Each structure stands twice: as C-alpha cells, then as structure tokens.
XYZ file of C-alpha atoms in Angstrom:
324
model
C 70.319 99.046 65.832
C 70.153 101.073 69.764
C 71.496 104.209 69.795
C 74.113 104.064 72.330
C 73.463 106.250 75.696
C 74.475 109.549 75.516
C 77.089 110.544 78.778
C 79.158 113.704 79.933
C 82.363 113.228 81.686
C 83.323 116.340 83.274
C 87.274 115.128 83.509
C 89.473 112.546 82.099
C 89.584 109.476 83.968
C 92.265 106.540 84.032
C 92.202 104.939 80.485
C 90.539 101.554 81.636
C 87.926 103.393 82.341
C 87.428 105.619 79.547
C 87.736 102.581 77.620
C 84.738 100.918 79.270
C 82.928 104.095 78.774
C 83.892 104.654 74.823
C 82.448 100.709 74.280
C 79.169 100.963 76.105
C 78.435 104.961 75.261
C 78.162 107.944 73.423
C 80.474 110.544 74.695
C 79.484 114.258 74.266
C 82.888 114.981 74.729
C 86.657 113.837 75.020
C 87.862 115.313 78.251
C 91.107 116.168 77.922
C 94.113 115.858 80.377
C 94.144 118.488 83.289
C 90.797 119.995 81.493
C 88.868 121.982 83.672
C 85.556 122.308 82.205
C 84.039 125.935 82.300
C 80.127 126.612 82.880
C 79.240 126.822 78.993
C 81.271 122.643 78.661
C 79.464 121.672 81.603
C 75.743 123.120 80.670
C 76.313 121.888 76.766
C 77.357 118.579 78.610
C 74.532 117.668 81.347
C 71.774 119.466 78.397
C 72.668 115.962 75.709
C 73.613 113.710 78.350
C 71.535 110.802 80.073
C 74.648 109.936 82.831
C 76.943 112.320 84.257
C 80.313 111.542 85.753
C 81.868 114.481 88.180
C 84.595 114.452 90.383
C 84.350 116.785 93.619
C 85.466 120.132 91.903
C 82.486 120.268 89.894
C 79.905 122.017 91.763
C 76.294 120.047 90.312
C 73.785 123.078 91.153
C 69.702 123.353 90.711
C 70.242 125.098 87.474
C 72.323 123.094 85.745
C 70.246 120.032 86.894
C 67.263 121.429 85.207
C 68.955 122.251 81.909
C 69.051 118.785 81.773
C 65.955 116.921 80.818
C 67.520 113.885 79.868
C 70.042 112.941 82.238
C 68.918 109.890 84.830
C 72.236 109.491 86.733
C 75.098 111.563 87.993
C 77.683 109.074 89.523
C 79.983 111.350 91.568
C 83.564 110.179 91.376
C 84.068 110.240 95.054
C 82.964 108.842 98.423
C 81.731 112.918 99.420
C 78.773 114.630 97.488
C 78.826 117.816 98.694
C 79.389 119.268 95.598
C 76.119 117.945 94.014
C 72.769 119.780 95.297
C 71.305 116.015 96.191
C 67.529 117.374 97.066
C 67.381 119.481 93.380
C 68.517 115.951 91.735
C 65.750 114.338 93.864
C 63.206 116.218 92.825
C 64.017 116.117 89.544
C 64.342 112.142 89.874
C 67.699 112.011 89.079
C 69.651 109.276 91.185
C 73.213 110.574 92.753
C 75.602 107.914 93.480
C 79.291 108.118 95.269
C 81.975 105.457 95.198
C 82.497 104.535 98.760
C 84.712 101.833 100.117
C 87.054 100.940 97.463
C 89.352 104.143 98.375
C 89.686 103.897 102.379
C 92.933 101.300 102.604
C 94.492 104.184 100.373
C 93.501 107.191 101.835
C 94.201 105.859 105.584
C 97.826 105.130 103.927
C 98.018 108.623 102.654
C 97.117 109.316 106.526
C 99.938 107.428 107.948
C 102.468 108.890 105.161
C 101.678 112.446 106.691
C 101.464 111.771 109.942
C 105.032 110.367 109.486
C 106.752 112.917 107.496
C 105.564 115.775 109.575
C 106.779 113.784 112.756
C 109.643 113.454 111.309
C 110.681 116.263 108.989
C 110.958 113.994 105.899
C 110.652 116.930 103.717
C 112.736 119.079 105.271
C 115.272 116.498 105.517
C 114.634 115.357 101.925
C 115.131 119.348 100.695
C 118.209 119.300 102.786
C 119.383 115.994 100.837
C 118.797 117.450 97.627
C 120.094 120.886 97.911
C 123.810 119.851 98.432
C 124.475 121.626 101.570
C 123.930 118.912 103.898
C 127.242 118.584 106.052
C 127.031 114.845 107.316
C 125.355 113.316 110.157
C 124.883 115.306 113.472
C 123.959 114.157 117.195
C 120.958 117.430 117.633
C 120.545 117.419 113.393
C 116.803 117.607 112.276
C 115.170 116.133 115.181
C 111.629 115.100 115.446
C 108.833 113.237 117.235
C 108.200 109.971 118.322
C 105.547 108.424 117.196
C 105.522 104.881 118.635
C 103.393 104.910 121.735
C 101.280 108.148 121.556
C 98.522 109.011 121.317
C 96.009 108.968 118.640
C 93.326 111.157 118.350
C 90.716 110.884 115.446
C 87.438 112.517 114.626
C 85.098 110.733 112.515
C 85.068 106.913 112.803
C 83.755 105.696 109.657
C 85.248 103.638 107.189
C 88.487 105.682 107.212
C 88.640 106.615 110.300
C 88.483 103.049 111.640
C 91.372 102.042 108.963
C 93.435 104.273 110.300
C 93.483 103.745 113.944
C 93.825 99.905 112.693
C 96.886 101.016 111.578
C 97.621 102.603 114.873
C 98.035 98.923 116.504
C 101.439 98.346 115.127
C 102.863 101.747 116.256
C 101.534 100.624 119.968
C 99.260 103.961 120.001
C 96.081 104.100 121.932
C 93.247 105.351 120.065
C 90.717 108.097 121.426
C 87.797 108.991 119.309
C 84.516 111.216 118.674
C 81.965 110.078 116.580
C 78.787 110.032 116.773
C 77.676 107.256 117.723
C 80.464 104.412 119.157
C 82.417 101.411 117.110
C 83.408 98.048 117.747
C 86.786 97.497 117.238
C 88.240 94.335 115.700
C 88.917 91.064 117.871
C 91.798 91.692 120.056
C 91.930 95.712 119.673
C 91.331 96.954 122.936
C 92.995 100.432 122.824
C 89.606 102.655 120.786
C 88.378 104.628 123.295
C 84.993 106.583 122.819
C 85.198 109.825 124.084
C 83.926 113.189 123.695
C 85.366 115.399 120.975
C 86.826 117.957 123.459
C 88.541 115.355 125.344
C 90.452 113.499 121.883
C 91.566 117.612 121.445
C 93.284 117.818 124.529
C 94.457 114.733 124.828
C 96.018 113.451 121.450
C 99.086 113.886 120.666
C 98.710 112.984 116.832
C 94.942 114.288 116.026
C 93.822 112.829 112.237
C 90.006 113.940 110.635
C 87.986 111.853 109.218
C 84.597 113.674 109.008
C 82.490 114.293 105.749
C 81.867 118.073 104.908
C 78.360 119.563 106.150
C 77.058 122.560 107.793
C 77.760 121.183 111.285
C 81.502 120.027 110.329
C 82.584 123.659 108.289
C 85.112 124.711 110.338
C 85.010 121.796 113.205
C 88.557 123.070 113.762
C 89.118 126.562 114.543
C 90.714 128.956 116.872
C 88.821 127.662 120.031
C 89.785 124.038 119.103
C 93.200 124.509 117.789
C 94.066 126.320 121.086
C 92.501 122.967 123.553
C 95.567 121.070 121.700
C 98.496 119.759 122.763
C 101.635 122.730 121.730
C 103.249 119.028 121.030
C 100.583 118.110 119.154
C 100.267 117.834 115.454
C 96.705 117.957 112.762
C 96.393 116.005 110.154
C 93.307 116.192 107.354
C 92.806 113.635 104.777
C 89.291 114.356 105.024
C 87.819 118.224 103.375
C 89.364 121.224 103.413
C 86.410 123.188 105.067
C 86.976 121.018 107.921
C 89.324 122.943 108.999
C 89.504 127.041 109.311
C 92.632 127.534 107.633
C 93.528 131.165 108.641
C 93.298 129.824 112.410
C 95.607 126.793 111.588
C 98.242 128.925 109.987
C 97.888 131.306 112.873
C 98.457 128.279 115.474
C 101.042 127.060 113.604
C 103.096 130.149 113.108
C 102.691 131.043 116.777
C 103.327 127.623 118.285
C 99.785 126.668 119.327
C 100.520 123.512 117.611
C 103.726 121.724 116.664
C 102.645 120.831 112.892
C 100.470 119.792 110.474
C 99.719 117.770 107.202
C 97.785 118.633 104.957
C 95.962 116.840 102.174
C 93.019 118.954 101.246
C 92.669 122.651 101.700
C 89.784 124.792 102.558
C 90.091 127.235 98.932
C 91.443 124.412 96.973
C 93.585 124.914 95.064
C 94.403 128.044 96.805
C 96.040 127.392 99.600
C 96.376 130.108 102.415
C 99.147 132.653 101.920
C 102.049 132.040 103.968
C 100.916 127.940 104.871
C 103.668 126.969 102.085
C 106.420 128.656 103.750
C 106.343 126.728 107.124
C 108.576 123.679 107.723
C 106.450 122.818 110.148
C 103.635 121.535 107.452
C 103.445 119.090 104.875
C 101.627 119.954 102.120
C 100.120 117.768 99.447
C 97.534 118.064 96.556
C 95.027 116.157 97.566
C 96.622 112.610 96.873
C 93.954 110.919 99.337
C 92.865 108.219 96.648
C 95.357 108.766 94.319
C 96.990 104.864 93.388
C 96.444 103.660 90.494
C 94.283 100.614 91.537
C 91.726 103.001 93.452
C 91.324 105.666 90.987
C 90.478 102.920 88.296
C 88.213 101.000 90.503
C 86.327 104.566 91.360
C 85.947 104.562 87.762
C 84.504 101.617 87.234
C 82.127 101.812 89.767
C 80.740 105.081 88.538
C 80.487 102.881 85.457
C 78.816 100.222 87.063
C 76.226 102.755 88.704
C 75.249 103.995 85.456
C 74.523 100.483 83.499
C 72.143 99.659 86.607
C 70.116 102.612 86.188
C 69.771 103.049 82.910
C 68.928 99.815 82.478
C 66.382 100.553 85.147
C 67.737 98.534 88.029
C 68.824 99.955 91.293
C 72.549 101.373 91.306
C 74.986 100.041 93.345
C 76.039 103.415 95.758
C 72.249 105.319 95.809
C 73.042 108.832 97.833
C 69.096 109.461 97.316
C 66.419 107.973 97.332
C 63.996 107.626 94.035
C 59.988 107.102 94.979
C-alpha cells in the first residue's frame, strides 16, 4: 500500500478542510487553535513535509526553504505572497501558489462595512448603546457623514478594487481611480474614472486601497499623501498594513488632516500603533478581510486542490512562479 504524502500546516484551518487534508495525507502535526508556530515547529515541519500550507503571518524565508529537501508545494492561504521568498522557492523548484478570487465579494463587503461605520460612528454609537448612559434621541446627537453621492476614491483596481466601486453604483458615488494600467467597467457603469493617483487623493471624499504589498507600495500613504486629502475625507485599508505609514495616519488623524479612518490590517500586526485605539475617529478591526465562513473554507480547499495537482505532477491551479 502508498504511503500517504507527508504535509505541514502551519495553522488550524476550518474543519472541512482539515478533514480533506487528514483523508488524503500524512500530517506532521495537529495545529492547534490560535497556535502560533515558533521557528523550531516550523523548521521540524517544512524538514518531513512534501506540501506546505501557510497563511500570511508565516514569513517562508531562503533558509527554511532549503531545510527542506522534500517539500514540492507551499500553497499560501491567501491571495498576497509577500511573506514567502518566491525566487528562493524557484530556485529550489518548489511551486508557490495563492488563493485568489474566491475571497474578493467578501473582502469588498468588509470594505463597505468600514467605510459605513466610520461615516457614521456605528461604534461610537453602539458603545454609547451599551454603556447605559445614552439619554434618548437628540436633534445635533452623534452626527456623521453622508455617504450617498460622494465621492469614491480607490487605489488599486484589481479584483477587489473593481468589486468595490461596483458596489459604489447603488450609493450613486462616482468612482475615481489609479491603477496602473485602466479597466473597463461593467455595461451601463459609466461613473470609473481613470485618473492619476494624486488627483483620486485630492479629490475623494471616501479613499479605499486596494494595492498588493511591494517595495514600490510600502508606505504609498504617508505624510505627503495624507496631507493632499480632503480634512473631510476619510482612509480606508482592506488591503496590507505596510500600505500605509501608520505613525503619519495617527498623526493626521489626531490633528485633523483627515476626518477618519478604518482600518482592517495594520502595518506591525498585531501591534497596532500606540494611541490609534483611543480615537473615535477610527474603526479598528483584526483583519476580518476574508473572514466568512464560506471563503475561509473555500481558501482551504483550494490550497488543497493546489497540492493534489502537483504532487500528482500536474500543473496547480493558482502558480505564483513559474517551474522550467
């Protein structure tokens, strides 16, 4: 009888998943809930293992690539892959593969749901709720923004980026973008505008990111940017933390630069800037982007499927490099 393959999870996914993985392989390990694996778990894991799964926390460096002669595959659990050095895994023919697509509807939700509350102080009004000390409805009580009608700024227009200023349609919200290269919006959208990144910072009145995290995008939004806003405007980041220099955003939003933020990803994370958390002018989540049910097991799955195609010896589904 085969010897099952041999594969190292570096966390615990949702159970279908883990399922599908216990029937198919040999696991070098039970991740357990809210595990984080140290150095010695992770070098002990990629050492036995022909298929790595990793998530974006787990850093996937030279060294511990080549402490790993058998391993064929690591299937990152994520659309980004900056956490994997891709050229050492080339090299080394390893494949690297990302789950793209099956999280955007949810992560351009996530968008919408913090572009909302910071608009309109649904967390401060929710703490107010809670705490007992609300006195009954007011005229001038916990006012906010419109959104309806504004405008939309985003940077990035990918796969997100696009599902998001879809979205923007039924708020009425003209779209201004920078991206690299223009889009063509869907039949009957006539409100994307393609226009140059400085332009999208003055102008929006809502500005949402959507880029992936590289050397040119590391702090995309800093002092100099920040300060080319709107003082009306607002930032949101579903996108990386990095993205965004987050000592410059707390300065802009303690001194007014900006109205607000949200925030779904953080540039330390999980630390999180000192003094961010005690602004009511920022909503502040941890990093919820893909986080349904639905998505996170059909990430999961897909990672699986990625690693049955190439050890097998058939192409993988989501190649980030190139073999040959």
């Amino acid at each position: 009888m085969t010897q099952p393959k041999t594969i190292y999870i570096t966390r615990l996914l949702p159970e279908p998943v883990m399922t599908a993985l216990r029937e198919r392989y040999a696991l070098v390990s039970e991740p357990l809930e809210n595990q984080i694996p140290t150095g010695d778990d992770q070098r002990r894991g990629f050492a036995q293992a022909e298929a790595v799964i990793c998530t974006l926390a787990d850093p996937i460096t030279d060294d511990l690539l080549a402490a790993a002669p058998r391993l064929k595959i690591v299937a990152n659990y994520a659309v980004g892959y900056n956490n994997i050095d891709v050229a050492a895994a080339t090299r080394r023919g390893i494949v690297v593969t990302n789950t793209p697509d099956v999280l955007t509807d949810a992560t351009a939700d996530l968008t919408w749901a913090l572009l909302l509350a910071v608009a309109r102080r649904m967390v401060e009004g929710d703490q107010w709720a809670r705490s007992g000390q609300w006195p009954g409805w007011a005229p001038t009580q916990m006012l906010g923004t419109d959104v309806t009608g504004k405008t939309l700024g985003i940077i990035g227009m990918g796969r997100i980026g696009q599902a998001v200023a879809l979205r923007a349609q039924g708020f009425r919200m003209p779209v201004l973008y920078a991206s690299r290269r223009p889009c063509s919006p869907p039949p009957g959208v006539s409100t994307w505008v393609h226009r140059p990144i400085e332009d999208v910072l003055e102008q929006a009145d809502f500005l949402s990111l959507h880029v992936p995290l590289s050397d040119t995008t590391r702090h995309l939004i800093g002092s100099r940017e920040l300060a080319m806003m709107k003082p009306t405007a607002f930032l949101i980041n579903t996108s990386r933390g990095p993205v965004i220099d987050e000592a410059a955003l707390f300065a802009a939003l303690r001194e007014g630069t900006i109205a607000g933020a949200g925030l779904d990803v953080y540039e330390r994370e999980p630390l999180i800037t000192d003094g961010l958390e005690a602004l009511p002018n920022v909503v502040l989540l941890p990093h919820l982007g893909s986080a349904t049910q639905q998505v996170r097991i059909k990430m999961g799955m897909l990672c699986v499927e990625n690693i049955a195609a190439v050890l097998a010896g058939r192409p993988p589904v989501n190649p980030v490099n190139r073999q040959g």
